[in-house]
Amino acid sequence: MKKVFERPKSLKDMPFHYCPGCTHGIAHRLVAEVIDELQVFEKAIAVAPVGCSVFCYEYFDCDAYQASHGRAPAVATGIKRVLPDRVVFTYQGDGDLAAIGTGEIVHSAARGENFTVIFINNAIYAMTGGQMAPTTLLGQKTTTTPFGRDHKLNGSPVRMSEMLSVLDGTAYAARVSLHNPANVTRAKKAIKKAFEVQIAGLGFSIVEVLSSCPTNWGLPPLKALKWLEDNMLPYYPLGEFKKPAEVI
Amino acid sequence: MAKILMKGNEAIGEGAVRAGCRYFFGYPITPQSELPHYLAKRMPEVGGLYLQAESEVASINMVFGAAGTGARVMTSSSGPGISLMQEGISYLAGAELPCVIVNMIRGGPGLGNIAPAQSDYFQATKGGGHGDYRLIVLAPASVQEIIDLMQDAFDLSDKYRNPVMLMGDGVLGQMMEPVEIGDQKPFELPEKPWAVTGRLRGKEKRLINSLYIVPENCEVHNFKLEKKYTGIKEAEQRWEEYRTEGAEMVMVAFGTSARICKSVVDRCREEGLPVGLLRPITLWPFPEKGIVRLVDSVKSFLTVEMNMGQMVEDVRLSVNGKRPVHFYGRVGGMIPVARDVYTEVKKIFNGGVA
Amino acid sequence: MHEGILIAGFGGQGVLSTGQLLAYSGMVEGKHVAWIPSYGPEMRGGTANCGVTIADSPISSPVVSEPTVLIAMNRPSLEKFEKVVVPGGIIFVNSSLINIKATRADVRTFYIPANDMAEEIGSSKVANNIILGALLELTRVVTTGAVEKSLYEVLPPHHHKMIPINLKALEVGAGLVRE
């Protein structure tokens, strides 16, 4: 019988540690498929963050680094500046990228660092126990916003992709979502474009991936996807905010 | 060989280039600015890269990224910036990445000032960042020694897969002295079979990592690091002895304060006072062997530092109670004056009377 | 021979470069030299001083805390550093800009209207070298030949046309203190 679906070569054959219903697994798979399809596995170097996806260096079978919290873009800068022909990507959560690592992501984009960022936005700090993230929605309850995020106290959620897209160094910025199969397909296209932008040497590329966190949202997996669709999409519009003419 | 007159900060840059360093990531801070200025011009001449980062936090993590590929890489800063780098330094030590970090110490704590100091001794030699780790710490005392020690700094960091810190201060950085640099010798960088460069080279996956989530494994990692540090302590202690033959009192000082103490030794010897100097060149590992060698023949030690008494603790540990260890220090960016140190020496010789 | 020379003045008076020229000249003659600056946080117009040590044997400390020679190019420098000069040392006072006298009796003091004399020979920029000329004449710390050689090394080629007037300044300065 013809095989129509298989594990990407770039993804190691081992069980993920992620919670049931977490969309990290889907995002990992999409990145691995893109690396396979672009035939850059041997050239790929992953930079893992601190957060739930800290162990992504185990799952991506390419060479990898584990960076300190928020600093993956600085580490990727160091790698890419020494090895400009390698395909370097960071995989970061919203605490890592949009809070503690804001300086590093903004300035990597401003310098037009030629690597790709996969940014998982699930509107919460998951690994440390469901605290408020910079991307937590107004009114959303977390362990540190037990009465819901109050803009007077905590300000409003940050739209990173829009923010980064206005920088000259950013070549590609898009937001996608993993809440249903059609969007998963679109997400893969965006991730592929981001890697293509890097391979073409056009500059900084980022794909923000809206993801679910059933455990810390306190919802069963399917309801979590519905919550994402109903609550995150209105605040975090999907689409490409910046793309270079050359590739797309 | 022809000599050239060079500033200490520039000598750090030229020494690095000659040692094969081709990557510098840093953020401006006084009093080390001549170094980035020098390398911003010099790196492109040798096909290297000078990149100004957005912060010291970013700089040290760029160093982490570049070091992991096997490249010779460095950064430099001064006190406040080095404080910001501490997390990254701990990661570098944990992941066993070689690199060179320069600290041209300034007066502290806090913003302090830009004047010379030696008050980051504890930070450099006792940790600074989190976890059990050690930096190899080198303390040059002349512009020529800066050039020579930069080569050693990179060699040691590669040999032990450990970050090396070169510590100076504004005096060393901004003073000019003649140096012999000679012609650039051809160099071959050591093999780095651990470097992460993508899987083009072969089959096995490589990883730069300091995460050991299982405590048993993390303990094994710490034991492995400790074994390395023990080896460094055994093999790499370095110091200079100056007129210690027949000395009844030995001063212990490093870097700029050692230069001042040398002039005090000269004056004392001229007057018949048997005084010598032990100048640690490695601050970590501290040259315990040098102290132990002298401890039975001298009557007392005087540690002179540009801080409130930091290295003196290591001197006391090495002397181990066998002899009195005195301390004289100036702080906040003040440099000890030879005359005052001399007075201190006389006072000790006279049993505490000035 | 062990001379510790402290040169002090306003930022912009060229005291740092004069010190470097002196250190360079010592090196050209195969002597041991060290140059060390100290200046305020102001990049321009603040106080600036540098210490130059020139010696026959290795220099233990490069810090000139007890100078054998002080060149005071402005009044605050004289007031600040007069007291640290060693007994028997030399103080050069730029009397074009300093209208007070030195108070020390145990040192030799020379009052030289350096800016005025520099103007007279054609450029106020060479005021420092008037005093440098006097210093060389009195101490013989380096030769005028070494300074000339150093000027060609330290000045960028497009400033080499200034070398003759610099040498003239040295000569004029030397003439002032020649017995």
Coordinates of C-alpha atoms in Angstrom, one line a residue, chain B residues 3-5 7 34 171 174-178 259-260 262-263 266 335 337-339, chain C residues 20 23-24 27 31 33-37 39 41 59-63 65-66 84:
Chain B
K3 CA 58.4 48.5 19.3
I4 CA 55.2 50.5 19.0
L5 CA 53.5 52.6 21.6
K7 CA 47.1 51.8 24.6
E34 CA 39.0 52.3 22.8
V171 CA 44.7 52.7 34.1
Q174 CA 44.2 53.8 28.8
M175 CA 47.9 53.8 29.5
M176 CA 50.4 53.6 26.7
E177 CA 53.5 51.5 26.8
P178 CA 55.8 50.2 24.1
R259 CA 52.7 48.1 39.5
I260 CA 52.4 50.6 42.3
K262 CA 56.6 47.3 42.6
S263 CA 57.8 50.9 43.1
D266 CA 62.1 49.3 45.0
I335 CA 44.4 54.5 43.1
V337 CA 49.6 56.2 46.1
A338 CA 53.1 54.6 46.4
R339 CA 54.0 56.9 49.3
Chain C
Q20 CA 52.3 61.0 23.9
A23 CA 56.6 59.1 25.5
Y24 CA 57.1 58.2 21.8
M27 CA 60.7 54.9 23.1
K31 CA 64.2 54.1 27.0
V33 CA 58.4 54.8 28.8
A34 CA 54.8 54.9 30.0
W35 CA 52.0 57.4 29.3
I36 CA 48.8 57.5 31.4
P37 CA 45.9 59.9 30.9
Y39 CA 40.6 63.4 32.4
P41 CA 34.0 63.2 32.0
I59 CA 59.1 51.3 35.0
S60 CA 57.5 49.8 38.1
S61 CA 54.5 52.1 38.4
P62 CA 53.2 54.1 35.4
V63 CA 51.2 56.3 37.8
S65 CA 51.8 60.5 41.7
E66 CA 55.1 62.3 42.7
V84 CA 52.8 66.9 44.7

